[in-house]
Amino acid sequence: MTGGERPVEPSVEQSGDRSGAPTVEPRRLHPLTPPARGWVVVAACLGVVVHNVNSGWATPSRLIIGLGVLVPLAFAYGYLSWWFTTFRIEGDDLRIDSGMVFRRTRHVRLSRLQAVDVVRPLVARLFGLAELQLQVAGGDKAEASLSYLGEADAQRLRAELLARAAGVRPDVGEAPEQPLVAVPLSAVVGSVLLSVGTWAALAPSVAILVLAFVLHELAFVFGTLPLFLAAWQFTAGRVIRNFDFTVARSPDGLRLRHGLLEQRHQTVPPGRVQAVRIVQPWLWRLTGWVRVEINVAGYGGKDTDAKETILLPVAPRAVAHGLLGQILPGVAIDTIELIPAPRRARWHDPVGWSAYAYGADAEVFVARSGRFHRILDVIPHAKVQSVRRTQGPWERRLGLATVHLDSTPGPVHVRAARRDAVEADRIVAEQAERSRTGRRGAGTERWIQGASDSSSGSASSLDGGAG
Amino acid sequence: MKPADDALAPPDLDWRSVSEQLYRMRRALLFGVCILFAILGGGLLGWLVVWWAGAVFVLGVAGFGAWALPLIRRNQRSWRYAERADDLLIEHGVLLRRLVVVPYGRMQFVDVAAGPLERHFGIATVTLHTASASSDARVRGLPPTEAARLRDRLAALGEARSAGL
């Protein structure tokens, strides 16, 4: 444990020079980590002090003594756990050791890296820090995070990890990037305004505010605080999250950058996008906008409004389809012929039946649904995890069946709904075959190594990106 | 009841059915639950309200049991699976029919599980886990030897055909 007090920077460069060296000196997180992570505790303590300063038991002297004990204790704990947290890169592994009493070692296999995020929450930004989140496929706790690193270190480490994961020399540095789409603020604000959910969330809040003013009952407002929080999340929260949203392409993969207060900088390596969904909420038809969501193994499907799984919060349909052509090379969504569900499906879904359709070409399977909230799901054949056919009692009576193409957890669920039962069997059989051939043609885990010998789509996109 | 998936299942496909023990286990479970309900519910009703209310309740429970028994039988008969060259097919369900096709190369790991009741009846459940949470690829009611054989075969095939995510 020598050189623990040294700043992180020199050791980063050191390991960069000795590319592929088997043993590397363990590095520590940024020394400002404890205050950046512990500010919540300190703020809570101060809040308690301010709140109780005039109550009986809490005389100022007692409070000051209490603070004088608690805050240093918290700092001591923070710095001890900082001291015992180290990480190092050993070949294909990123090894993270942590824990004071119970030592915990975590190995992250870099060849299995699904995505790397650099997250900078507001407080961390004030300290000039950033968190590195590594998404690895599998299990619930698929995410390993290093919080916090210096901003420059985080960038460098990300480049190094991605380079190692790609199978190139780790000291090549940051890959150049080529911007694809930038979402203007007006579009983000417009998209929020043109959402039924926004007005549904705002209406009760406004009603309560008016009521409170009319009745002079401010307690009303405090009682319904959760409602206001929801309204905030639906409106300003979405604008803040999607502020300055840019999508860029680099040999490392897709780069997404967004956020006003908390900035998130995501990198999804080529071929890691499992499935894509293009959504058009009802009112967005007026402007022709769509939203694009993706499934990436490791991002998981914890909640539907997740900040990580949005590839493009709002854009004209043509732009979205163009972007789709970038992440799934050789796919032209507009040319795929969609086969609608049979007419008798209306007895099952009186409203939505006419929207159900599916189509497939050599690369992807496409399914459409939603009469008002239009959804188009796209999954490459090679990424299909399993194919299912289900038939409920009512579907059975009508001679219909639904075919599901399972993807990794995420917002995208691909299904060809309410097909003719015989047709459904044919879809299952054909899809099993297509996925089999698709898997065979897919590239390796290390995308740059595999680029020379495989003719996969991700490889060709790489050539375009580097050129 | 002949399932109508001839397009998917060529006649030479070797469909295997699961053990009758699955039916016996569920039958025992059904009897146990019915008897428990009859004694508790019927007894309470008969004791607290009137004796014939309890008797009607017991009759109702017996009727439910008689109705559910053939359903359990049909469900057990509906379970079948087939190993193809590159994927495993599992089909089950009477009211809600499901068919799942899992490519061996997509398998992350195989699970063999047998609870105390399953062990008593000499059956086990083999679950195939893919990277998707919704795959639902499970074969219930396999005799232990068959479960072990299937597990080993799946593991070997999975390794041979393994594909990256």
XYZ file of C-alpha atoms in Angstrom:
632
model
C 0.000 0.000 0.000
C 2.661 2.504 -0.915
C 1.938 5.747 -2.577
C -1.585 5.859 -1.299
C -1.536 9.585 -0.782
C -0.306 10.195 -4.261
C -2.831 11.665 -6.627
C -4.362 9.196 -9.019
C -3.007 10.800 -12.128
C 0.576 9.502 -12.269
C -0.401 5.892 -11.784
C -2.905 6.130 -14.580
C -0.231 7.161 -17.011
C 2.141 4.627 -15.641
C -0.153 1.738 -16.360
C -0.904 3.235 -19.718
C 2.766 3.042 -20.641
C 3.102 -0.569 -19.634
C 0.361 -1.831 -21.832
C -0.827 -5.273 -20.862
C 1.534 -5.553 -17.923
C 0.227 -8.330 -15.679
C 0.494 -6.566 -12.346
C -0.433 -2.953 -11.939
C -0.202 -0.859 -8.857
C -3.620 -0.415 -7.280
C -5.101 3.021 -7.659
C -7.384 4.875 -5.317
C -10.407 6.992 -5.923
C -10.108 10.747 -5.825
C -9.287 12.032 -2.306
C -12.264 14.404 -2.426
C -14.602 11.423 -2.655
C -15.678 11.339 1.021
C -16.947 14.937 1.161
C -18.575 14.579 -2.255
C -20.419 11.463 -1.143
C -21.008 12.500 2.447
C -22.484 15.934 1.872
C -25.946 14.460 2.271
C -25.119 13.377 5.821
C -23.594 16.734 6.669
C -26.537 18.582 5.168
C -28.945 16.409 7.125
C -27.031 17.154 10.357
C -27.179 20.876 9.659
C -30.854 20.578 8.882
C -31.488 18.925 12.230
C -29.508 21.676 13.958
C -31.399 24.479 12.262
C -34.685 22.779 12.889
C -34.074 22.170 16.597
C -32.165 25.279 17.524
C -35.053 26.714 19.512
C -36.494 23.558 20.978
C -36.018 22.642 24.620
C -33.380 19.949 24.757
C -31.161 21.306 22.038
C -29.281 24.217 23.455
C -26.730 25.698 21.049
C -23.806 24.376 23.091
C -25.123 20.811 23.025
C -25.688 21.017 19.308
C -22.215 22.310 18.645
C -20.711 19.525 20.732
C -22.870 16.999 18.902
C -21.792 18.323 15.536
C -18.198 18.470 16.690
C -18.329 14.749 17.389
C -20.522 13.568 14.507
C -18.948 15.375 11.592
C -15.354 14.290 12.280
C -16.588 10.755 12.880
C -18.361 10.769 9.550
C -15.254 12.136 7.885
C -13.067 9.533 9.533
C -15.376 6.774 8.341
C -15.486 8.247 4.852
C -11.723 8.479 4.631
C -11.196 4.973 6.017
C -13.505 3.465 3.431
C -11.813 5.597 0.784
C -8.439 4.274 1.896
C -9.605 0.659 1.686
C -11.137 1.028 -1.772
C -8.673 0.358 -4.548
C -8.939 -0.690 -8.143
C -6.539 -2.006 -10.712
C -6.586 -3.428 -14.195
C -5.245 -6.956 -14.490
C -5.300 -8.121 -18.083
C -8.948 -8.641 -18.957
C -10.130 -7.817 -15.445
C -10.895 -4.623 -13.658
C -10.502 -5.524 -10.014
C -12.185 -3.411 -7.349
C -11.344 -4.078 -3.695
C -13.420 -2.431 -1.044
C -14.628 -2.837 2.500
C -12.953 -2.057 5.791
C -13.999 -5.007 7.927
C -15.437 -7.320 5.290
C -13.180 -7.173 2.292
C -14.969 -7.399 -0.975
C -13.318 -7.984 -4.315
C -15.108 -7.464 -7.533
C -13.822 -8.577 -10.912
C -15.273 -6.949 -13.983
C -14.524 -8.834 -17.174
C -13.706 -6.181 -19.711
C -14.509 -8.360 -22.715
C -18.046 -8.560 -21.342
C -18.356 -4.812 -20.952
C -21.731 -3.677 -22.290
C -21.485 0.063 -21.753
C -19.477 2.652 -19.845
C -21.082 5.761 -18.363
C -19.383 8.800 -16.931
C -21.879 10.435 -14.579
C -21.361 13.812 -12.982
C -23.982 14.675 -10.379
C -24.343 18.312 -9.475
C -22.380 18.175 -6.223
C -19.613 16.104 -7.773
C -19.326 18.691 -10.530
C -18.685 21.378 -7.938
C -15.771 19.285 -6.702
C -14.629 18.525 -10.268
C -15.354 14.837 -9.870
C -17.077 12.194 -11.961
C -18.390 8.701 -11.417
C -17.539 5.852 -13.771
C -20.294 3.266 -14.146
C -19.479 0.003 -15.869
C -22.400 -2.003 -17.161
C -21.801 -5.706 -17.367
C -24.420 -8.179 -18.498
C -25.983 -10.580 -16.080
C -27.743 -10.557 -12.772
C -29.375 -7.743 -10.887
C -26.243 -6.046 -9.583
C -24.714 -5.887 -13.010
C -23.283 -2.459 -12.510
C -19.873 -1.732 -11.068
C -19.150 1.872 -10.287
C -16.118 3.881 -9.361
C -17.156 7.012 -7.534
C -15.513 9.389 -7.608
C -12.607 10.012 -9.918
C -11.213 13.272 -11.140
C -12.965 14.328 -14.323
C -9.900 13.954 -16.516
C -9.057 10.622 -14.893
C -12.529 9.333 -15.495
C -12.275 10.217 -19.181
C -8.861 8.599 -19.455
C -9.901 5.473 -17.596
C -12.968 5.143 -19.746
C -10.885 5.349 -22.896
C -8.453 2.809 -21.484
C -11.162 0.358 -20.438
C -12.907 0.626 -23.782
C -9.641 0.153 -25.637
C -8.861 -2.938 -23.587
C -12.379 -4.239 -24.064
C -12.064 -3.678 -27.801
C -8.780 -5.561 -27.855
C -6.470 -2.753 -28.915
C -3.511 -1.209 -27.129
C -4.776 0.553 -24.026
C -2.670 3.675 -24.549
C -4.267 4.829 -27.781
C -6.175 7.445 -25.858
C -9.598 8.889 -26.459
C -11.122 7.791 -29.745
C -12.171 10.627 -32.056
C -15.877 11.183 -32.317
C -18.181 12.302 -35.039
C -21.414 14.003 -33.988
C -24.588 12.509 -35.394
C -27.543 14.258 -33.778
C -27.931 17.192 -31.409
C -31.370 17.743 -29.931
C -32.225 21.454 -29.659
C -33.703 22.712 -26.406
C -36.832 23.912 -28.205
C -37.566 20.353 -29.301
C -37.106 19.009 -25.768
C -39.434 21.645 -24.315
C -41.899 21.126 -27.147
C -41.883 17.380 -26.653
C -42.735 17.813 -22.984
C -45.504 20.279 -23.796
C -46.935 17.930 -26.412
C -47.252 15.063 -23.984
C -50.571 13.969 -22.569
C -48.752 12.802 -19.449
C -47.473 16.315 -18.785
C -50.964 17.789 -18.694
C -52.330 14.854 -16.742
C -49.637 15.451 -14.144
C -49.967 19.231 -14.159
C -53.753 19.509 -14.007
C -54.243 18.212 -10.439
C -51.291 20.262 -9.157
C -52.692 23.459 -10.662
C -56.147 22.638 -9.329
C -54.753 22.170 -5.834
C -52.758 25.409 -6.007
C -55.856 27.350 -7.060
C -57.899 25.687 -4.342
C -55.270 26.471 -1.747
C -55.213 30.146 -2.717
C -58.955 30.437 -2.801
C -59.399 28.745 0.553
C -56.240 30.238 2.114
C -55.233 26.732 3.194
C -51.514 26.316 2.544
C -51.566 22.994 4.385
C -53.295 21.661 1.291
C -50.127 22.145 -0.702
C -47.910 20.422 1.834
C -50.263 17.488 2.061
C -50.057 16.851 -1.664
C -46.326 17.361 -2.038
C -45.761 13.981 -3.782
C -48.122 15.106 -6.511
C -46.026 18.197 -7.097
C -42.881 16.123 -7.186
C -44.461 13.908 -9.853
C -45.485 16.950 -11.857
C -41.940 18.294 -11.562
C -40.519 14.983 -12.745
C -42.841 14.938 -15.727
C -42.092 18.459 -16.853
C -38.959 20.228 -15.704
C -37.306 16.944 -14.736
C -37.541 15.665 -18.261
C -36.197 18.875 -19.732
C -33.296 18.840 -17.270
C -32.499 15.202 -17.979
C -32.574 15.594 -21.744
C -30.930 19.002 -21.818
C -28.265 19.343 -24.495
C -28.754 15.775 -25.725
C -26.152 14.806 -28.279
C -25.486 11.523 -30.016
C -22.083 10.945 -31.519
C -20.267 8.044 -33.070
C -16.726 6.925 -32.439
C -14.787 3.700 -32.948
C -15.557 3.005 -29.279
C -19.232 2.996 -30.051
C -22.159 5.298 -29.606
C -21.647 8.301 -27.366
C -24.642 9.844 -25.666
C -24.298 13.028 -23.659
C -27.099 14.763 -21.815
C -28.196 16.444 -18.632
C -28.249 19.931 -17.167
C -27.589 19.354 -13.465
C -26.469 15.760 -13.527
C -24.472 15.167 -16.666
C -24.366 11.679 -18.081
C -21.930 10.637 -20.741
C -22.698 7.169 -22.031
C -20.641 4.991 -24.339
C -22.260 1.929 -25.852
C -19.727 -0.139 -27.842
C -20.672 -1.334 -31.335
C -22.947 -4.341 -31.411
C -24.050 -3.891 -27.800
C -27.459 -2.496 -28.697
C -29.824 -5.430 -28.291
C -33.059 -3.942 -29.568
C -34.487 -0.562 -30.566
C -37.940 0.936 -30.075
C -39.231 3.973 -31.944
C -42.143 5.560 -30.070
C -44.468 8.250 -31.249
C -46.850 9.507 -28.553
C -50.213 10.639 -29.790
C -49.663 14.413 -29.864
C -46.228 14.160 -31.407
C -47.879 13.371 -34.737
C -48.500 17.087 -35.076
C -44.783 17.710 -35.377
C -43.727 14.312 -36.686
C -41.437 13.660 -33.743
C -40.426 10.295 -32.362
C -38.454 9.016 -29.382
C -35.905 6.196 -29.656
C -35.255 3.778 -26.810
C -32.749 0.949 -26.668
C -32.136 -2.276 -24.807
C -28.558 -2.667 -23.638
C -27.681 -5.646 -21.468
C -26.640 -4.244 -18.111
C -28.774 -1.117 -18.222
C -31.596 -3.351 -17.141
C -35.262 -2.607 -17.082
C -35.754 -1.307 -13.582
C -38.129 1.496 -14.482
C -39.670 2.568 -17.732
C -38.599 6.188 -17.622
C -34.980 5.249 -17.089
C -32.461 7.873 -18.035
C -29.993 5.431 -19.538
C -32.121 3.625 -22.080
C -33.105 6.658 -24.135
C -31.095 6.906 -27.310
C -32.852 9.982 -28.617
C -35.466 11.836 -26.549
C -37.084 13.639 -29.453
C -36.296 13.972 -33.156
C -38.024 13.966 -36.529
C -38.754 10.470 -37.764
C -36.308 10.705 -40.658
C -33.466 11.554 -38.264
C -34.395 8.641 -36.010
C -34.466 6.228 -38.929
C -31.116 7.542 -40.102
C -29.666 6.987 -36.636
C -31.099 3.482 -36.663
C -29.232 2.861 -39.887
C -26.064 3.910 -38.064
C -26.421 1.598 -35.094
C -27.776 -1.310 -37.127
C -25.794 -0.957 -40.366
C -27.412 -2.185 -43.514
C -30.899 -1.821 -42.108
C -33.380 0.414 -43.871
C -36.510 0.385 -41.752
C -38.622 2.152 -44.345
C -38.118 -0.575 -46.942
C -39.255 -3.450 -44.735
C -42.724 -4.541 -45.699
C -45.092 -4.851 -42.769
C -47.751 -7.546 -42.788
C -50.838 -6.500 -40.815
C -52.658 -8.791 -38.393
C -55.741 -10.590 -39.730
C -59.047 -8.755 -39.608
C -60.577 -11.013 -37.001
C -58.020 -9.696 -34.499
C -60.467 -6.809 -33.974
C -62.585 -9.140 -31.844
C -59.609 -9.389 -29.530
C -58.372 -5.770 -29.632
C -61.212 -3.596 -30.928
C -59.058 -0.463 -30.859
C -55.487 -1.523 -31.390
C -55.878 -4.380 -33.852
C -55.249 -2.340 -36.988
C -51.855 -1.208 -35.723
C -50.491 -4.712 -35.224
C -48.076 -5.691 -37.938
C -44.743 -7.358 -38.340
C -42.062 -7.658 -40.938
C -38.590 -9.067 -41.356
C -35.666 -8.743 -43.688
C -32.260 -10.381 -43.735
C -31.039 -8.401 -40.716
C -33.860 -7.446 -38.401
C -37.342 -8.320 -37.208
C -39.768 -5.399 -36.976
C -43.055 -5.263 -35.069
C -45.544 -2.404 -34.959
C -48.247 -1.748 -32.385
C -50.282 1.019 -30.791
C -53.026 2.888 -32.582
C -52.526 6.188 -30.750
C -49.179 5.668 -29.064
C -47.351 4.319 -32.092
C -44.553 1.874 -31.384
C -42.119 0.284 -33.795
C -39.816 -2.369 -32.311
C -36.693 -3.500 -34.107
C -34.490 -6.424 -33.096
C -31.558 -7.834 -35.087
C -31.941 -11.567 -35.695
C -28.591 -12.246 -34.073
C -29.709 -10.616 -30.810
C -32.845 -12.676 -30.221
C -32.489 -14.578 -26.955
C -35.441 -16.895 -27.402
C -38.610 -17.119 -29.442
C -41.960 -17.734 -27.760
C -45.431 -18.320 -29.006
C -48.297 -17.751 -26.594
C -51.993 -18.302 -27.059
C -54.570 -17.184 -24.542
C -58.063 -18.670 -24.352
C -59.676 -15.872 -26.351
C -56.938 -15.965 -28.967
C -57.436 -19.705 -29.227
C -61.147 -19.262 -29.893
C -60.301 -16.853 -32.727
C -57.483 -18.980 -34.073
C -54.865 -16.344 -33.232
C -51.495 -16.481 -31.487
C -48.769 -14.045 -30.446
C -45.078 -14.444 -31.134
C -42.592 -12.869 -28.711
C -38.925 -12.303 -29.502
C -37.187 -12.056 -26.154
C -34.482 -9.473 -25.657
C -32.391 -8.515 -22.632
C -34.241 -6.535 -19.922
C -35.124 -3.027 -21.037
C -37.903 -0.898 -22.487
C -38.136 -2.827 -25.753
C -40.408 -5.865 -25.928
C -40.752 -7.232 -29.427
C -43.885 -9.159 -30.272
C -45.891 -9.908 -33.350
C -49.318 -9.820 -31.760
C -52.511 -11.577 -32.843
C -51.214 -13.474 -35.816
C -53.083 -16.308 -37.425
C -52.156 -19.445 -35.438
C -50.651 -21.261 -38.408
C -48.815 -18.130 -39.479
C -47.494 -17.758 -35.914
C -46.017 -21.237 -36.054
C -44.403 -20.351 -39.328
C -42.978 -17.122 -37.841
C -41.508 -19.063 -34.911
C -39.916 -21.641 -37.202
C -38.565 -19.014 -39.581
C -37.289 -16.802 -36.787
C -35.471 -19.713 -35.146
C -33.734 -20.293 -38.462
C -32.985 -16.599 -39.077
C -31.577 -16.155 -35.585
C -29.391 -19.216 -36.033
C -27.819 -17.867 -39.209
C -27.707 -14.380 -37.713
C -25.715 -15.572 -34.710
C -23.253 -17.327 -36.961
C -22.488 -14.111 -38.792
C -22.208 -12.015 -35.652
C -18.892 -10.556 -34.608
C -16.783 -11.445 -31.611
C -16.916 -9.898 -28.174
C -13.816 -7.833 -28.859
C -15.095 -5.648 -31.586
C -11.889 -4.235 -33.008
C -10.021 -7.537 -33.059
C -12.953 -9.136 -34.780
C -13.278 -6.351 -37.316
C -10.562 -7.654 -39.627
C -11.869 -11.175 -40.062
C -15.607 -10.906 -39.635
C -18.040 -9.414 -42.044
C -20.423 -8.409 -39.281
C -22.388 -5.229 -39.303
C -20.585 -3.746 -36.339
C -17.274 -4.121 -38.132
C -18.418 -2.214 -41.170
C -19.778 0.568 -38.997
C -16.395 0.761 -37.331
C -14.623 1.276 -40.613
C -16.982 4.078 -41.425
C -16.477 5.637 -38.026
C -12.708 5.532 -38.111
C -12.443 6.767 -41.682
C -56.263 -32.787 -27.914
C -53.768 -32.462 -30.716
C -51.803 -29.235 -30.720
C -51.882 -27.560 -34.082
C -48.285 -26.683 -34.658
C -47.479 -28.949 -37.541
C -45.608 -26.223 -39.329
C -43.187 -26.063 -36.440
C -43.062 -29.712 -35.582
C -42.051 -31.944 -38.447
C -43.340 -35.465 -37.846
C -39.879 -36.826 -37.168
C -39.291 -34.338 -34.326
C -38.776 -36.319 -31.160
C -41.210 -34.770 -28.680
C -40.771 -36.075 -25.154
C -43.440 -35.814 -22.512
C -42.835 -35.325 -18.815
C -43.316 -37.765 -15.974
C -46.750 -38.752 -14.674
C -45.335 -38.006 -11.266
C -45.957 -34.325 -11.963
C -49.666 -35.111 -12.124
C -49.467 -37.233 -8.979
C -47.633 -34.513 -7.105
C -50.150 -31.858 -8.068
C -53.005 -34.232 -7.309
C -51.622 -34.784 -3.815
C -51.197 -31.043 -3.440
C -54.770 -30.438 -4.579
C -56.123 -33.069 -2.177
C -54.131 -31.603 0.669
C -55.327 -28.065 0.010
C -58.933 -29.176 -0.490
C -58.983 -31.210 2.710
C -57.395 -28.376 4.649
C -59.965 -25.925 3.297
C -62.847 -28.294 3.903
C -61.858 -28.925 7.517
C -61.069 -25.305 8.352
C -63.793 -23.536 6.383
C -66.487 -26.174 6.740
C -65.719 -26.718 10.400
C -65.787 -23.002 11.185
C -68.982 -22.406 9.235
C -70.685 -25.451 10.713
C -69.610 -24.558 14.208
C -70.262 -20.806 14.082
C -73.262 -20.588 11.732
C -75.278 -23.729 11.078
C -74.188 -27.258 10.379
C -75.569 -27.376 6.822
C -73.634 -24.230 5.811
C -70.523 -26.190 6.677
C -71.755 -29.174 4.702
C -72.464 -27.000 1.639
C -68.991 -25.496 1.906
C -67.421 -28.948 2.054
C -69.469 -30.022 -0.968
C -68.343 -26.915 -2.813
C -64.706 -27.675 -2.051
C -65.206 -31.254 -3.205
C -66.783 -29.970 -6.403
C -63.820 -27.679 -7.014
C -61.463 -30.611 -6.496
C -63.390 -32.770 -8.932
C -63.328 -29.942 -11.471
C -59.624 -29.209 -11.052
C -58.441 -32.815 -11.216
C -58.877 -33.279 -14.985
C -57.317 -29.852 -15.542
C -54.205 -30.956 -13.697
C -54.146 -34.075 -15.793
C -54.468 -32.121 -19.011
C -51.771 -29.688 -17.914
C -49.333 -32.500 -17.193
C -50.090 -34.061 -20.585
C -49.579 -30.702 -22.304
C -45.939 -30.505 -21.202
C -43.525 -31.666 -23.861
C -40.109 -30.780 -25.124
C -37.906 -31.597 -28.071
C -34.192 -31.230 -28.644
C -33.320 -30.053 -32.104
C -29.858 -29.601 -33.539
C -29.558 -25.964 -32.476
C -32.379 -25.246 -30.074
C -34.661 -26.673 -27.447
C -38.430 -26.514 -27.862
C -40.698 -26.509 -24.830
C -44.471 -26.460 -25.026
C -47.004 -26.454 -22.226
C -50.287 -25.044 -21.043
C -53.912 -25.860 -21.761
C -55.780 -22.615 -21.308
C -52.781 -20.399 -21.986
C -50.623 -22.298 -24.445
C -46.981 -21.460 -24.596
C -44.188 -22.576 -26.843
C -40.641 -21.388 -26.373
C -37.653 -21.947 -28.637
C -34.321 -21.455 -26.879
C -31.142 -21.634 -28.962
C -28.395 -23.525 -27.121
C -25.976 -20.724 -27.913
C -28.150 -18.238 -26.045
C -28.086 -20.183 -22.809
C -26.344 -18.476 -19.917
C -26.745 -21.316 -17.438
C -28.907 -24.315 -16.640
C -30.630 -24.862 -13.329
C -31.887 -28.130 -11.929
C -34.170 -27.605 -8.949
C -36.203 -30.036 -6.855
C -38.108 -28.933 -3.776
C -38.937 -31.333 -0.938
C -42.289 -32.250 -2.456
C -40.775 -32.727 -5.907
C -38.044 -34.889 -4.406
C -40.619 -37.041 -2.646
C -42.315 -37.687 -5.959
C -39.004 -38.183 -7.709
C -39.135 -35.315 -10.177
C -37.110 -32.186 -10.865
C -37.397 -28.929 -12.815
C -34.809 -27.918 -15.403
C -34.644 -24.176 -16.124
C -32.691 -22.608 -18.956
C -31.602 -19.060 -18.298
C -30.908 -16.716 -21.172
C -29.897 -13.077 -20.979
C -33.587 -12.254 -21.255
C -35.751 -12.187 -18.171
C -38.862 -13.200 -20.074
C -37.644 -16.373 -21.755
C -39.520 -18.639 -19.309
C -37.784 -21.776 -20.556
C -38.554 -24.428 -17.980
C -39.278 -28.132 -18.089
C -41.196 -29.380 -15.072
C -41.673 -32.932 -13.900
C -38.541 -34.615 -15.210
C -37.281 -37.809 -13.587
C -33.906 -37.099 -11.931
C -31.926 -39.186 -14.405
C -33.558 -37.461 -17.351
C -33.042 -34.073 -15.694
C -29.351 -34.805 -15.217
C -29.022 -36.036 -18.798
C -30.776 -32.964 -20.151
C -28.675 -30.653 -17.994
C -25.411 -32.220 -19.135
C -26.449 -32.233 -22.757
C -27.608 -28.625 -22.615
C -24.440 -27.533 -20.873
C -22.279 -29.296 -23.471
C -24.281 -27.933 -26.396
C -24.377 -24.478 -24.850
C -20.617 -24.434 -24.607
C -20.157 -25.679 -28.150
C -22.539 -23.179 -29.696
C -21.965 -20.289 -27.318
C -22.436 -16.888 -28.886
C -21.626 -13.471 -27.482
C -24.424 -11.251 -26.364
